[in-house]
């Protein structure tokens, strides 16, 4: 029987006002994600509940979880360099913890912070820390350690990848007393707590920072400690003997003795090892076919993640040809997103109005376009190309990107646009599209992790040729992103997000084609699989029924 765990979190999500980021009650343990209920597709395609295998018997301790990892670490074990949150942090969250986490409604919740309060002018945040936490090497976690870590992150020489967004407004962190810090900002920061719920707020031991190489010496407060890292092959971690949180049996977490992450980037290799039992799970099924295969395995449960991948065709305004708005509008009407979902995603997706997921508190239905090849052809003629035009589409050579590109090519051909596909390796694509802006069109993939929109919106400017394009609307979009960061009132922020979305779509800068769902798969013996709200897997209370 196929088993499917649907984790469509917060479908009626409403984020409380910014003041919800302060004055939290003190819990005994950090807030955890909502419980996840296994479901099974019915004949009509709906999900119906099945028995939860974790209900059988009591918790069992011990054992090593052997996990297939679909993506390699981009920055080794250096948490201050990694940017692929939903993938890389499946490693890092085993070793590091932040001041805050995120609850099932997308609100900041306590983790290493017990409580917090903003100053009346919103220019500082006073944070009370837990007093029962040590780093895995025995160093005490206290205000001095926390302040040292945050001040290291904002230092120019650290070159933290989120210095320009999560950490942008932080000017320094002061020690108030042994277990209290004050985070100072240059302006009110609407995203401060949520931003520090990711790697921007992961606490690294003072000795690790002093060593000058966090990647070689990653020491955190998390449930596991690094045992061995062989680049491109595997990572092993073992239980942290100094971990402070307790399990349901009254003993310290984690339940597992350790985890072995084996890097497997090839889809066929992943499924072969899953079938043979060489691995007990996969953190991300790389294709729709592998998802269908895993769902057909009686000994496996598949889990739908909290992150969708949004496929778009992005248009580079730095290219003179693409500054023609009628041409861009023709492209918008020429693409049939539903066909891409049906064929390239094999039904594992949903139409996209924009980058954001339905159910998020900032979601907006606005999108003035629909698939209309006749209108696309008319607009192409109005743009000055009655006999058609040839355009280049740069894509990363992988699936389903290659199939998506071929479908886009066929759809565009129907209206007179000849698409030349330039398939590239990832590094070459990033250099050409994101860095050099050497493209006309690019097939882009954004992981919709549920972050505050300003973070995602700011990161997407590179897909449009940067901010220096000479297009007034792009300059306004940059202003909007800056305003989002410092606007505290929720209704005012939503209005800024809505204006941003309308500018993007009205100016025809990107074609949102579809949300592709993400899935993990684990043997039925592996219990308590959970996703962080931002998309990575959590293993602190996972156990094996062995």
Coordinates of C-alpha atoms in Angstrom, one line a residue:
X1 CA 0.0 0.0 0.0
X2 CA 1.4 3.3 -1.0
X3 CA 1.9 5.7 2.0
X4 CA 2.1 9.4 1.7
X5 CA 2.8 11.9 4.5
X6 CA 1.3 15.2 3.6
X7 CA 2.8 18.1 5.4
X8 CA 1.0 21.1 3.9
X9 CA 1.7 23.3 6.9
X10 CA -0.4 26.3 7.9
X11 CA -2.9 26.4 5.1
X12 CA -4.9 29.0 7.0
X13 CA -1.8 30.7 8.3
X14 CA -2.1 34.2 9.7
X15 CA 1.0 35.8 11.2
X16 CA 0.4 37.9 14.3
X17 CA 1.7 41.4 14.5
X18 CA 5.4 42.0 14.9
X19 CA 5.0 42.3 18.7
X20 CA 4.5 38.5 18.6
X21 CA 8.3 38.4 18.2
X22 CA 8.7 39.6 21.8
X23 CA 7.6 38.7 25.3
X24 CA 7.5 34.9 24.8
X25 CA 6.5 32.7 27.7
X26 CA 9.3 30.5 29.0
X27 CA 8.8 26.9 28.0
X28 CA 10.5 23.8 29.5
X29 CA 11.7 22.9 26.0
X30 CA 11.9 24.6 22.6
X31 CA 8.7 24.7 20.5
X32 CA 8.5 21.8 18.0
X33 CA 6.9 21.5 14.6
X34 CA 3.4 20.3 14.4
X35 CA 2.8 16.5 14.5
X36 CA 2.6 15.0 11.0
X37 CA 0.0 12.4 10.1
X38 CA 0.7 9.8 7.5
X39 CA -1.9 9.8 4.7
X40 CA -2.7 7.5 1.8
X41 CA -4.0 8.6 -1.7
X42 CA -7.5 7.4 -2.3
X43 CA -8.7 6.2 -5.7
X44 CA -10.1 9.7 -6.2
X45 CA -6.7 11.3 -5.6
X46 CA -7.5 12.6 -2.1
X47 CA -5.5 11.8 0.9
X48 CA -7.2 9.6 3.6
X49 CA -5.7 8.8 7.0
X50 CA -3.9 5.5 7.6
X51 CA -2.5 4.1 10.9
X52 CA 0.5 6.0 12.1
X53 CA 3.3 3.4 12.3
X54 CA 4.9 5.4 15.1
X55 CA 2.0 4.5 17.4
X56 CA 3.1 0.8 17.5
X57 CA 5.0 0.1 20.8
X58 CA 7.3 2.4 22.8
X59 CA 10.3 4.4 21.9
X60 CA 13.5 2.4 21.4
X61 CA 17.0 3.9 21.8
X62 CA 20.2 3.2 19.9
X63 CA 21.2 2.4 16.3
X64 CA 22.6 4.5 13.5
X65 CA 20.4 6.0 10.9
X66 CA 21.9 5.6 7.4
X67 CA 20.5 8.3 5.2
X68 CA 21.0 9.0 1.5
X69 CA 21.7 12.7 0.9
X70 CA 20.5 14.0 -2.5
X71 CA 22.8 17.1 -2.5
X72 CA 26.3 17.6 -1.5
X73 CA 27.3 20.4 1.0
X74 CA 28.2 23.5 -1.0
X75 CA 30.5 24.9 1.8
X76 CA 31.7 21.8 3.6
X77 CA 31.0 21.9 7.3
X78 CA 31.2 25.7 7.5
X79 CA 27.8 26.9 8.6
X80 CA 28.7 30.5 7.9
X81 CA 29.1 29.8 4.1
X82 CA 26.1 27.5 3.3
X83 CA 23.1 29.1 1.5
X84 CA 21.0 26.0 0.5
X85 CA 18.9 26.0 3.6
X86 CA 16.5 23.1 3.0
X87 CA 19.4 20.8 1.9
X88 CA 22.5 21.8 3.8
X89 CA 20.8 22.4 7.1
X90 CA 19.7 18.8 7.3
X91 CA 23.3 18.3 8.3
X92 CA 23.8 21.5 10.3
X93 CA 20.6 21.3 12.4
X94 CA 22.0 18.1 13.9
X95 CA 25.0 20.0 15.3
X96 CA 23.8 23.6 15.7
X97 CA 20.8 25.3 17.3
X98 CA 19.6 28.9 17.1
X99 CA 18.3 31.5 19.5
X100 CA 14.8 31.0 17.9
X101 CA 12.9 28.5 15.9
X102 CA 9.7 28.8 13.9
X103 CA 6.3 27.3 15.0
X104 CA 3.8 25.7 12.6
X105 CA 2.2 29.1 11.9
X106 CA 5.4 30.7 10.8
X107 CA 5.9 32.7 14.0
X108 CA 9.1 32.9 16.0
X109 CA 9.3 30.6 19.0
X110 CA 11.9 30.0 21.7
X111 CA 14.9 27.7 21.3
X112 CA 18.1 28.7 23.0
X113 CA 16.3 31.9 23.9
X114 CA 13.8 31.6 26.7
X115 CA 12.1 35.0 26.2
X116 CA 12.7 38.3 24.5
X117 CA 11.5 41.9 24.3
X118 CA 11.9 44.8 21.9
X119 CA 12.8 48.2 23.1
X120 CA 10.1 50.9 22.7
X121 CA 11.9 52.4 19.8
X122 CA 12.3 48.9 18.2
X123 CA 16.1 49.5 17.9
X124 CA 17.2 46.7 20.2
X125 CA 16.1 43.3 21.3
X126 CA 16.8 42.0 24.8
X127 CA 17.1 38.2 24.8
X128 CA 17.0 36.0 28.0
X129 CA 18.9 32.8 27.3
X130 CA 18.4 29.3 28.7
X131 CA 20.8 28.5 31.6
X132 CA 21.0 24.8 31.2
X133 CA 22.8 24.5 27.9
X134 CA 26.4 23.6 27.1
X135 CA 28.2 23.2 23.8
X136 CA 29.0 19.7 22.8
X137 CA 32.7 20.1 24.0
X138 CA 31.6 21.2 27.4
X139 CA 31.9 25.0 27.0
X140 CA 29.1 26.9 28.7
X141 CA 26.5 28.5 26.5
X142 CA 25.9 31.9 28.0
X143 CA 25.6 35.6 27.0
X144 CA 29.3 36.0 26.3
X145 CA 29.2 33.0 23.9
X146 CA 26.1 34.2 22.2
X147 CA 27.3 37.8 21.8
X148 CA 30.7 36.6 20.5
X149 CA 29.0 34.5 17.9
X150 CA 26.6 37.2 16.6
X151 CA 29.3 39.8 16.5
X152 CA 31.5 37.4 14.5
X153 CA 28.7 36.8 12.0
X154 CA 28.2 40.5 11.3
X155 CA 32.0 41.2 10.9
X156 CA 32.9 42.1 7.3
X157 CA 35.8 39.7 7.3
X158 CA 33.4 36.8 8.1
X159 CA 31.5 37.4 4.8
X160 CA 28.4 35.6 6.1
X161 CA 26.1 34.8 3.1
X162 CA 23.1 36.4 4.9
X163 CA 24.9 39.5 6.0
X164 CA 22.9 41.4 3.4
X165 CA 19.5 40.3 4.7
X166 CA 19.0 38.5 8.0
X167 CA 22.0 40.3 9.6
X168 CA 21.8 43.5 7.6
X169 CA 20.6 45.8 10.3
X170 CA 22.4 44.3 13.3
X171 CA 25.1 46.7 14.5
X172 CA 26.3 44.7 17.5
X173 CA 25.4 42.5 20.4
X174 CA 26.0 43.4 24.0
X175 CA 26.3 41.3 27.2
X176 CA 23.7 42.5 29.7
X177 CA 24.3 39.8 32.4
X178 CA 25.5 36.2 32.4
X179 CA 22.4 34.9 30.5
X180 CA 21.0 38.1 28.8
X181 CA 22.1 39.8 25.6
X182 CA 21.0 42.9 23.8
X183 CA 21.0 42.8 20.0
X184 CA 21.2 46.4 18.6
X185 CA 20.0 47.4 15.1
X186 CA 20.4 50.5 13.0
X187 CA 16.7 50.6 12.2
X188 CA 13.6 48.6 13.2
X189 CA 13.9 45.1 11.8
X190 CA 10.6 43.3 11.0
X191 CA 12.4 40.0 10.3
X192 CA 14.9 39.9 13.2
X193 CA 13.6 36.9 15.2
X194 CA 12.6 34.9 12.1
X195 CA 15.9 35.7 10.4
X196 CA 17.9 34.4 13.5
X197 CA 15.8 31.1 13.4
X198 CA 18.1 29.9 10.6
X199 CA 21.9 29.7 10.2
X200 CA 22.1 33.4 10.8
X201 CA 21.4 32.7 14.5
X202 CA 23.1 29.3 14.9
X203 CA 25.3 29.4 18.0
X204 CA 28.9 28.3 17.4
X205 CA 31.2 27.6 20.4
X206 CA 33.8 30.4 21.2
X207 CA 36.6 27.9 20.8
X208 CA 35.4 27.0 17.3
X209 CA 35.4 30.7 16.3
X210 CA 38.8 31.2 17.9
X211 CA 40.2 28.3 15.9
X212 CA 39.8 30.4 12.7
X213 CA 38.1 27.5 10.9
X214 CA 34.6 26.7 11.9
X215 CA 34.3 24.2 9.0
X216 CA 37.1 22.1 10.4
X217 CA 35.9 22.5 14.0
X218 CA 32.1 22.7 14.0
X219 CA 31.0 22.8 17.6
X220 CA 27.4 23.6 18.5
X221 CA 24.7 22.9 21.2
X222 CA 22.8 20.4 19.0
X223 CA 21.8 16.8 19.7
X224 CA 24.8 15.4 17.6
X225 CA 28.5 16.1 17.2
X226 CA 30.6 15.7 14.0
X227 CA 32.5 12.4 13.9
X228 CA 33.8 12.3 10.3
X229 CA 33.4 14.3 7.1
X230 CA 34.7 13.0 3.8
X231 CA 34.0 15.6 1.2
X232 CA 31.7 14.4 -1.5
X233 CA 31.2 11.0 0.1
X234 CA 29.7 11.0 3.6
X235 CA 29.2 12.7 6.9
X236 CA 28.9 10.8 10.2
X237 CA 27.6 12.3 13.5
X238 CA 27.3 10.8 16.9
X239 CA 25.1 11.6 19.9
X240 CA 26.1 14.7 21.9
X241 CA 26.8 13.4 25.5
X242 CA 26.1 16.9 26.9
X243 CA 22.7 17.5 25.3
X244 CA 20.2 19.2 27.6
X245 CA 16.8 18.2 26.2
X246 CA 15.0 15.2 27.5
X247 CA 13.1 12.5 25.5
X248 CA 9.7 11.1 26.3
X249 CA 11.4 8.3 28.3
X250 CA 12.9 10.9 30.7
X251 CA 16.5 10.4 29.4
X252 CA 18.6 12.9 27.4
X253 CA 18.0 13.1 23.6
X254 CA 18.8 12.0 21.0
X255 CA 17.4 8.5 20.8
X256 CA 19.8 7.6 18.0
X257 CA 23.5 6.6 18.5
X258 CA 24.3 8.4 15.3
X259 CA 23.6 9.3 11.7
X260 CA 25.5 8.5 8.6
X261 CA 24.7 10.8 5.6
X262 CA 25.8 9.3 2.4
X263 CA 26.1 11.7 -0.6
X264 CA 24.0 10.3 -3.5
X265 CA 23.3 12.9 -6.2
X266 CA 22.2 10.4 -8.9
X267 CA 18.5 9.5 -8.9
X268 CA 19.0 5.9 -10.0
X269 CA 21.7 5.3 -7.4
X270 CA 19.4 6.7 -4.7
X271 CA 16.5 4.4 -5.6
X272 CA 18.8 1.4 -6.1
X273 CA 20.2 1.8 -2.6
X274 CA 16.8 2.4 -1.1
X275 CA 15.4 -0.8 -2.6
X276 CA 18.5 -2.8 -1.5
X277 CA 18.3 -1.6 2.1
X278 CA 21.8 0.0 1.9
X279 CA 20.2 3.2 3.1
X280 CA 17.2 3.6 5.4
X281 CA 15.9 6.8 3.9
X282 CA 16.4 9.7 1.4
X283 CA 16.2 13.3 2.5
X284 CA 14.9 14.3 -0.9
X285 CA 13.5 12.3 -3.8
X286 CA 15.1 13.8 -6.8
X287 CA 12.4 13.2 -9.4
X288 CA 8.8 12.4 -9.8
X289 CA 9.6 8.9 -10.9
X290 CA 11.6 8.2 -7.8
X291 CA 8.8 9.6 -5.7
X292 CA 6.3 7.2 -7.4
X293 CA 8.8 4.3 -6.9
X294 CA 9.1 5.1 -3.2
X295 CA 5.4 5.3 -2.8
X296 CA 5.1 1.9 -4.3
X297 CA 7.4 0.3 -1.8
X298 CA 5.5 -1.5 1.0
X299 CA 8.4 -0.9 3.5
X300 CA 8.7 2.8 2.9
X301 CA 6.7 5.9 4.0
X302 CA 7.1 9.1 1.8
X303 CA 6.9 12.5 3.5
X304 CA 5.9 15.7 1.8
X305 CA 8.2 18.5 2.8
X306 CA 7.4 22.0 4.0
X307 CA 9.2 23.6 1.0
X308 CA 8.1 23.7 -2.6
X309 CA 10.4 24.5 -5.5
X310 CA 9.0 27.2 -7.7
X311 CA 10.0 27.0 -11.3
X312 CA 10.0 30.2 -13.3
X313 CA 11.3 31.6 -16.6
X314 CA 13.2 34.8 -15.5
X315 CA 13.8 37.6 -18.0
X316 CA 17.1 39.6 -17.9
X317 CA 16.4 43.3 -18.3
X318 CA 20.1 43.9 -18.8
X319 CA 19.7 42.4 -22.3
X320 CA 18.6 45.2 -24.7
X321 CA 16.2 42.8 -26.6
X322 CA 14.4 41.9 -23.4
X323 CA 13.7 45.5 -22.5
X324 CA 10.8 45.3 -24.9
X325 CA 7.8 45.0 -22.6
X326 CA 5.5 43.7 -25.4
X327 CA 7.9 40.9 -26.0
X328 CA 8.1 40.1 -22.3
X329 CA 4.3 40.0 -22.1
X330 CA 4.1 37.7 -25.1
X331 CA 6.3 35.3 -23.3
X332 CA 4.0 35.5 -20.2
X333 CA 1.0 34.4 -22.3
X334 CA 2.8 31.8 -24.3
X335 CA 3.7 29.4 -21.4
X336 CA 1.2 26.7 -20.2
X337 CA 2.2 26.0 -16.6
X338 CA -0.4 23.3 -16.1
X339 CA 1.2 21.2 -18.9
X340 CA 4.5 21.5 -17.2
X341 CA 3.0 20.3 -13.9
X342 CA 1.3 17.4 -15.6
X343 CA 4.3 16.2 -17.7
X344 CA 7.6 17.4 -16.1
X345 CA 6.3 17.2 -12.5
X346 CA 4.1 14.1 -13.2
X347 CA 1.3 15.8 -11.2
X348 CA 3.5 16.4 -8.1
X349 CA 2.9 20.2 -8.1
X350 CA 0.4 23.0 -8.3
X351 CA 0.0 26.2 -10.4
X352 CA 1.9 29.2 -9.3
X353 CA 0.6 32.8 -9.2
X354 CA 3.9 34.0 -7.9
X355 CA 6.9 32.7 -5.9
X356 CA 5.0 32.4 -2.7
X357 CA 2.9 29.4 -1.5
X358 CA -0.9 29.5 -1.0
X359 CA -1.6 29.6 2.8
X360 CA 1.3 31.8 3.7
X361 CA 0.1 35.0 5.5
X362 CA 1.6 37.2 2.7
X363 CA 0.2 35.2 -0.2
X364 CA -1.6 37.2 -2.9
X365 CA -3.7 35.7 -5.7
X366 CA -2.8 38.5 -8.1
X367 CA -1.6 37.4 -11.6
X368 CA -3.0 39.1 -14.7
X369 CA -1.8 36.4 -17.1
X370 CA -3.2 33.1 -18.3
X371 CA -2.2 30.7 -21.1
X372 CA -3.3 32.4 -24.3
X373 CA -1.2 31.6 -27.4
X374 CA -3.3 33.8 -29.7
X375 CA -2.8 36.8 -27.5
X376 CA 0.9 35.9 -27.2
X377 CA 1.3 35.9 -31.0
X378 CA -0.5 39.2 -31.3
X379 CA 1.7 40.8 -28.6
X380 CA 4.8 39.4 -30.4
X381 CA 3.7 41.2 -33.6
X382 CA 3.1 44.4 -31.6
X383 CA 6.6 44.1 -30.2
X384 CA 8.0 44.3 -33.7
X385 CA 8.5 40.7 -34.4
X386 CA 5.6 39.6 -36.7
X387 CA 7.8 36.9 -38.3
X388 CA 9.1 35.6 -34.9
X389 CA 12.3 35.9 -32.9
X390 CA 15.0 33.6 -31.6
X391 CA 15.9 33.8 -27.9
X392 CA 18.3 31.8 -25.7
X393 CA 17.2 30.0 -22.5
X394 CA 19.9 29.0 -20.1
X395 CA 19.1 26.0 -17.9
X396 CA 20.9 23.7 -15.5
X397 CA 21.4 20.3 -17.1
X398 CA 19.3 18.1 -14.7
X399 CA 15.8 16.8 -14.3
X400 CA 13.1 17.9 -14.4
X401 CA 14.8 21.2 -15.7
X402 CA 15.6 19.6 -19.0
X403 CA 12.1 18.4 -19.6
X404 CA 10.6 21.8 -18.4
X405 CA 12.9 23.6 -20.9
X406 CA 11.8 21.3 -23.8
X407 CA 8.1 22.0 -22.9
X408 CA 8.8 25.7 -22.8
X409 CA 10.6 25.5 -26.1
X410 CA 7.6 23.7 -27.8
X411 CA 5.1 26.2 -26.3
X412 CA 7.0 29.2 -27.4
X413 CA 7.4 27.8 -30.9
X414 CA 3.6 27.8 -31.3
X415 CA 3.5 31.6 -31.1
X416 CA 6.7 32.3 -33.2
X417 CA 9.4 32.4 -30.5
X418 CA 12.3 30.0 -31.3
X419 CA 13.9 29.0 -28.1
X420 CA 17.6 27.9 -28.2
X421 CA 18.2 25.8 -25.0
X422 CA 21.7 26.2 -23.5
X423 CA 22.0 23.4 -20.9
X424 CA 24.9 24.1 -18.5
X425 CA 26.4 22.6 -15.3
X426 CA 25.3 24.4 -12.1
X427 CA 28.5 26.4 -11.6
X428 CA 28.5 27.7 -15.1
X429 CA 24.8 28.6 -14.9
X430 CA 25.2 30.5 -11.6
X431 CA 28.2 32.4 -13.1
X432 CA 26.3 33.3 -16.3
X433 CA 22.9 34.1 -14.9
X434 CA 23.4 35.3 -11.3
X435 CA 26.8 36.8 -11.4
X436 CA 27.5 38.0 -15.0
X437 CA 23.9 38.5 -16.1
X438 CA 24.9 37.0 -19.4
X439 CA 21.5 35.7 -20.6
X440 CA 18.2 36.6 -22.1
X441 CA 16.0 34.0 -20.4
X442 CA 16.8 31.6 -17.6
X443 CA 15.0 28.7 -16.1
X444 CA 15.2 29.4 -12.4
X445 CA 14.3 27.3 -9.3
X446 CA 13.5 29.0 -6.0
X447 CA 13.1 27.0 -2.8
X448 CA 10.0 28.6 -1.2
X449 CA 11.0 28.1 2.4
X450 CA 8.5 30.4 4.0
X451 CA 11.0 33.1 5.0
X452 CA 9.8 36.7 5.4
X453 CA 9.2 37.7 1.7
X454 CA 11.9 40.5 1.8
X455 CA 14.5 37.8 2.0
X456 CA 13.4 35.9 -1.1
X457 CA 12.5 39.0 -3.0
X458 CA 15.9 40.6 -2.5
X459 CA 17.7 37.5 -3.5
X460 CA 15.8 37.3 -6.8
X461 CA 17.1 40.6 -8.3
X462 CA 20.1 38.8 -9.8
X463 CA 17.7 36.9 -12.1
X464 CA 16.5 40.1 -13.6
X465 CA 20.0 41.4 -14.4
X466 CA 20.6 43.1 -11.0
X467 CA 19.2 46.4 -9.9
X468 CA 21.1 48.6 -12.4
X469 CA 19.0 48.0 -15.5
X470 CA 17.7 51.5 -16.2
X471 CA 14.1 50.3 -15.7
X472 CA 12.3 52.5 -13.2
X473 CA 10.1 49.6 -11.9
X474 CA 13.2 47.7 -10.9
X475 CA 14.6 50.6 -8.9
X476 CA 11.2 50.8 -7.2
X477 CA 11.3 47.1 -6.4
X478 CA 14.7 47.6 -4.7
X479 CA 13.2 50.4 -2.6
X480 CA 10.3 48.2 -1.7
X481 CA 12.6 45.4 -0.4
X482 CA 14.4 47.9 1.8
X483 CA 11.1 49.2 3.1
X484 CA 9.9 45.7 3.9
X485 CA 12.8 45.1 6.1
X486 CA 12.2 48.1 8.4
X487 CA 8.3 48.3 8.4
X488 CA 6.9 46.9 11.6
X489 CA 3.2 47.2 11.0
X490 CA 1.9 44.0 9.5
X491 CA -0.8 45.6 7.2
X492 CA 1.8 48.0 5.9
X493 CA 4.2 45.2 5.2
X494 CA 1.6 43.2 3.3
X495 CA 0.8 46.3 1.2
X496 CA 4.5 46.5 0.3
X497 CA 4.6 42.8 -0.7
X498 CA 1.5 43.3 -2.8
X499 CA 3.0 46.3 -4.6
X500 CA 6.2 44.3 -5.2
X501 CA 4.3 41.4 -6.7
X502 CA 2.2 43.6 -9.0
X503 CA 5.3 45.4 -10.3
X504 CA 7.1 42.1 -11.1
X505 CA 4.1 40.7 -12.9
X506 CA 2.8 43.9 -14.6
X507 CA 6.4 44.6 -15.8
X508 CA 6.5 41.0 -17.0
X509 CA 9.8 40.1 -15.4
X510 CA 9.2 36.4 -14.6
X511 CA 6.8 33.6 -15.5
X512 CA 5.8 31.6 -12.4
X513 CA 5.1 28.2 -14.0
X514 CA 4.4 25.9 -11.0
X515 CA 5.2 24.8 -7.5
X516 CA 7.0 21.4 -7.5
X517 CA 6.4 19.5 -4.3
X518 CA 9.3 18.0 -2.4
X519 CA 9.4 14.5 -0.7
X520 CA 11.5 12.4 1.5
X521 CA 11.3 8.7 2.0
X522 CA 12.1 6.5 5.0
X523 CA 11.9 2.9 6.0
X524 CA 8.8 2.2 8.1
X525 CA 11.1 1.3 11.0
X526 CA 12.3 5.0 11.2
X527 CA 9.9 7.0 13.5
X528 CA 9.2 10.6 14.3
X529 CA 10.3 12.1 11.0
X530 CA 9.8 15.9 11.1
X531 CA 10.6 18.9 8.9
X532 CA 11.5 22.3 10.1
X533 CA 9.2 25.1 8.9
X534 CA 12.0 26.2 6.6
X535 CA 12.4 22.8 5.0
X536 CA 15.2 20.8 6.5
X537 CA 14.8 17.5 8.4
X538 CA 15.1 17.2 12.2
X539 CA 16.5 14.1 13.8
X540 CA 16.8 15.0 17.5
X541 CA 13.9 12.7 18.5
X542 CA 13.9 10.2 15.6
X543 CA 14.2 6.6 16.7
X544 CA 14.4 3.2 15.0
X545 CA 12.1 0.4 15.7
X546 CA 14.7 -2.3 15.7

